Amino acid sequence: MSPTSAPTAPPSPSPRPPASRIAKAGASTSSPARSPSPNSEQNRFILTFDRSGKFPIQLKFNATIVQKDTWKAIEFHVALSALQPIVLQGLGADTQFEFPGAARPERKGTDFVSYLPSDGTVKLSWKEGRPEAEGKLFYAAEMLSQITVSPGLMRQVALLNFKVMQGELSRVTLLLRGAGEVTRVQGDQVLAWNVEPLAGSKDRRLLVQFNQPQKDQFAVQVQMQTPLGAFPQAADALQLRPEAATRFAGYLRIVNEGAVRLEVAQASGLSQISPEQFPETDATRAALRVTGSQRFAYRFSGAEFALRIQADQILPELTVSQVLAYHLAENELAIDAEIEVDVREAPLRELLLRVPKGYALARLNAAGLSDYFLREPEDQPDAELRLVYAQPVSGRQVVQLRLERNKALGETIWTLPPIEVAKAKSVRGHVAAAADAGFRLTPDRTQSLTEIATAF
């Protein structure tokens, strides 16, 4: 530290030379002229010159440094001056100062420059500042996920809500474990995404790049799917978890779609809750639509969880009640049938009826019917009438039809051909036979029938 002053010694008529007084003990002096001898006197030096004039004076002294915690301090006084600069050397650029009464030190080159207070008091404290470092990243994630199982396919939709507590995220890495593929990644901040394999592991990772660093809350939607084989089938849900998240929690919901019956075979790291406790918002209602009749809901509070789902196909359960009326004419045989089918457990898209060969379909009525096909397989004793509905149907369905054969019976025994609904669980109903005038009908042999009055 080099405070500098240039005092002036005026001419004096006295034979004693003038004196310049610097109030600081322990000082040494130097001058281009013949160096005067400094005399110390009560915490001051007195310089005596042999002639009058202007003399530059440089004072060199040492100041004691006092250490207190992380701060270093010095304290001394110099000559009074209205505006006196001070140069601080050998200090780092990140040094912190406390300099009461003085101007704030400013960095110029490798030095710091300030100005002393007018009374010459130097009371300076400093410490080395810590270099600014980027704070460690802390973020939390919450996931709302729905798994939908349908014939041949398991779809997963995950809504991830992120909260950055410290640092910033320019991209997020999601670990994928299990069979399946990512089909879509959405979000207002999503710029691009890519799935990469992990070296030495069957797991993969999903890299989601953002259009700008994220410092607060943001959301990402991930859609995945896993192909399934023939039912019954057990499948592991594709696990999705953010890498290096401080906290990861959320909810899972499993639903069925179509004629599928679900069972949860394994649920480790999960707590089952009521389906009504699954969080519902406008976003979840739009993205996580519930279409099936089965729902399972779980909650998790960590990344280590596993879910295994057992799926089986639900076959429609058919209960049939029918009325069959057989009519014998001289040159014609006719069958009128009214069939009431109760469809349960699963919707029905097609209904298969077994009808006698050699008959033509004269009339067919069925609500919601789109098309029908009548064929006579050579390797089967009966013909097949396949009814195709425009939409899957369930509940009570009524089918009315008339079969005709333009040919005389030609025999004395008429075996009534049945009309059957394929894969029916139970069948009940009534059978009636009638003939034109000139014919008499009598029962010859019956099986699983009970004769009742004709007014049924």
PDB file of N, CA and C in Angstrom, residues 145-146 154-160 180-187 220-226 238 287:
ATOM      1  N   SER A 145     -50.552 -41.950 -13.884  1.00  0.00           N
ATOM      2  CA  SER A 145     -50.435 -42.859 -15.018  1.00  0.00           C
ATOM      3  C   SER A 145     -51.655 -43.762 -15.083  1.00  0.00           C
ATOM      4  N   GLN A 146     -52.065 -44.061 -16.305  1.00  0.00           N
ATOM      5  CA  GLN A 146     -53.176 -44.993 -16.526  1.00  0.00           C
ATOM      6  C   GLN A 146     -52.742 -46.069 -17.504  1.00  0.00           C
ATOM      7  N   MET A 154     -51.590 -53.275 -24.734  1.00  0.00           N
ATOM      8  CA  MET A 154     -51.618 -52.587 -23.441  1.00  0.00           C
ATOM      9  C   MET A 154     -51.054 -51.191 -23.648  1.00  0.00           C
ATOM     10  N   ARG A 155     -51.868 -50.175 -23.389  1.00  0.00           N
ATOM     11  CA  ARG A 155     -51.470 -48.784 -23.582  1.00  0.00           C
ATOM     12  C   ARG A 155     -51.268 -48.121 -22.227  1.00  0.00           C
ATOM     13  N   GLN A 156     -50.250 -47.250 -22.161  1.00  0.00           N
ATOM     14  CA  GLN A 156     -49.955 -46.502 -20.944  1.00  0.00           C
ATOM     15  C   GLN A 156     -49.822 -45.019 -21.282  1.00  0.00           C
ATOM     16  N   VAL A 157     -50.431 -44.193 -20.468  1.00  0.00           N
ATOM     17  CA  VAL A 157     -50.318 -42.739 -20.578  1.00  0.00           C
ATOM     18  C   VAL A 157     -49.854 -42.219 -19.227  1.00  0.00           C
ATOM     19  N   ALA A 158     -48.746 -41.470 -19.220  1.00  0.00           N
ATOM     20  CA  ALA A 158     -48.166 -40.937 -17.983  1.00  0.00           C
ATOM     21  C   ALA A 158     -48.127 -39.420 -18.063  1.00  0.00           C
ATOM     22  N   LEU A 159     -48.704 -38.761 -17.074  1.00  0.00           N
ATOM     23  CA  LEU A 159     -48.634 -37.305 -16.926  1.00  0.00           C
ATOM     24  C   LEU A 159     -47.642 -37.010 -15.814  1.00  0.00           C
ATOM     25  N   LEU A 160     -46.509 -36.404 -16.161  1.00  0.00           N
ATOM     26  CA  LEU A 160     -45.455 -36.104 -15.194  1.00  0.00           C
ATOM     27  C   LEU A 160     -45.415 -34.606 -14.942  1.00  0.00           C
ATOM     28  N   GLY A 180     -41.975 -52.820 -24.320  1.00  0.00           N
ATOM     29  CA  GLY A 180     -42.865 -51.774 -24.802  1.00  0.00           C
ATOM     30  C   GLY A 180     -42.084 -50.682 -25.502  1.00  0.00           C
ATOM     31  N   GLU A 181     -42.800 -49.760 -26.067  1.00  0.00           N
ATOM     32  CA  GLU A 181     -42.175 -48.672 -26.816  1.00  0.00           C
ATOM     33  C   GLU A 181     -42.897 -47.362 -26.528  1.00  0.00           C
ATOM     34  N   VAL A 182     -42.141 -46.285 -26.645  1.00  0.00           N
ATOM     35  CA  VAL A 182     -42.694 -44.940 -26.476  1.00  0.00           C
ATOM     36  C   VAL A 182     -43.225 -44.472 -27.824  1.00  0.00           C
ATOM     37  N   THR A 183     -44.470 -44.075 -27.855  1.00  0.00           N
ATOM     38  CA  THR A 183     -45.088 -43.655 -29.109  1.00  0.00           C
ATOM     39  C   THR A 183     -45.208 -42.140 -29.249  1.00  0.00           C
ATOM     40  N   ARG A 184     -45.238 -41.425 -28.106  1.00  0.00           N
ATOM     41  CA  ARG A 184     -45.434 -39.977 -28.203  1.00  0.00           C
ATOM     42  C   ARG A 184     -45.008 -39.304 -26.908  1.00  0.00           C
ATOM     43  N   VAL A 185     -44.406 -38.110 -27.039  1.00  0.00           N
ATOM     44  CA  VAL A 185     -44.045 -37.277 -25.891  1.00  0.00           C
ATOM     45  C   VAL A 185     -44.564 -35.872 -26.178  1.00  0.00           C
ATOM     46  N   GLN A 186     -45.369 -35.337 -25.265  1.00  0.00           N
ATOM     47  CA  GLN A 186     -45.987 -34.030 -25.461  1.00  0.00           C
ATOM     48  C   GLN A 186     -45.653 -33.110 -24.296  1.00  0.00           C
ATOM     49  N   GLY A 187     -45.743 -31.800 -24.564  1.00  0.00           N
ATOM     50  CA  GLY A 187     -45.512 -30.793 -23.537  1.00  0.00           C
ATOM     51  C   GLY A 187     -45.202 -29.455 -24.176  1.00  0.00           C
ATOM     52  N   VAL A 220     -44.956 -32.904 -18.581  1.00  0.00           N
ATOM     53  CA  VAL A 220     -44.637 -33.710 -19.760  1.00  0.00           C
ATOM     54  C   VAL A 220     -45.605 -34.887 -19.790  1.00  0.00           C
ATOM     55  N   GLN A 221     -46.131 -35.192 -20.973  1.00  0.00           N
ATOM     56  CA  GLN A 221     -47.007 -36.351 -21.157  1.00  0.00           C
ATOM     57  C   GLN A 221     -46.303 -37.369 -22.045  1.00  0.00           C
ATOM     58  N   VAL A 222     -46.249 -38.614 -21.579  1.00  0.00           N
ATOM     59  CA  VAL A 222     -45.578 -39.695 -22.298  1.00  0.00           C
ATOM     60  C   VAL A 222     -46.604 -40.789 -22.578  1.00  0.00           C
ATOM     61  N   GLN A 223     -46.682 -41.226 -23.841  1.00  0.00           N
ATOM     62  CA  GLN A 223     -47.571 -42.312 -24.239  1.00  0.00           C
ATOM     63  C   GLN A 223     -46.740 -43.515 -24.657  1.00  0.00           C
ATOM     64  N   MET A 224     -47.124 -44.692 -24.153  1.00  0.00           N
ATOM     65  CA  MET A 224     -46.400 -45.931 -24.425  1.00  0.00           C
ATOM     66  C   MET A 224     -47.396 -47.035 -24.759  1.00  0.00           C
ATOM     67  N   GLN A 225     -46.896 -48.098 -25.374  1.00  0.00           N
ATOM     68  CA  GLN A 225     -47.744 -49.244 -25.656  1.00  0.00           C
ATOM     69  C   GLN A 225     -46.906 -50.515 -25.687  1.00  0.00           C
ATOM     70  N   THR A 226     -47.559 -51.629 -25.343  1.00  0.00           N
ATOM     71  CA  THR A 226     -46.917 -52.936 -25.318  1.00  0.00           C
ATOM     72  C   THR A 226     -47.836 -53.929 -26.008  1.00  0.00           C
ATOM     73  N   LEU A 238     -44.819 -51.306 -18.189  1.00  0.00           N
ATOM     74  CA  LEU A 238     -43.582 -50.599 -18.498  1.00  0.00           C
ATOM     75  C   LEU A 238     -43.338 -49.533 -17.431  1.00  0.00           C
ATOM     76  N   ALA A 287     -56.843 -36.678 -20.768  1.00  0.00           N
ATOM     77  CA  ALA A 287     -55.797 -37.606 -21.208  1.00  0.00           C
ATOM     78  C   ALA A 287     -56.021 -39.027 -20.728  1.00  0.00           C
TER      79      ALA A 287
END
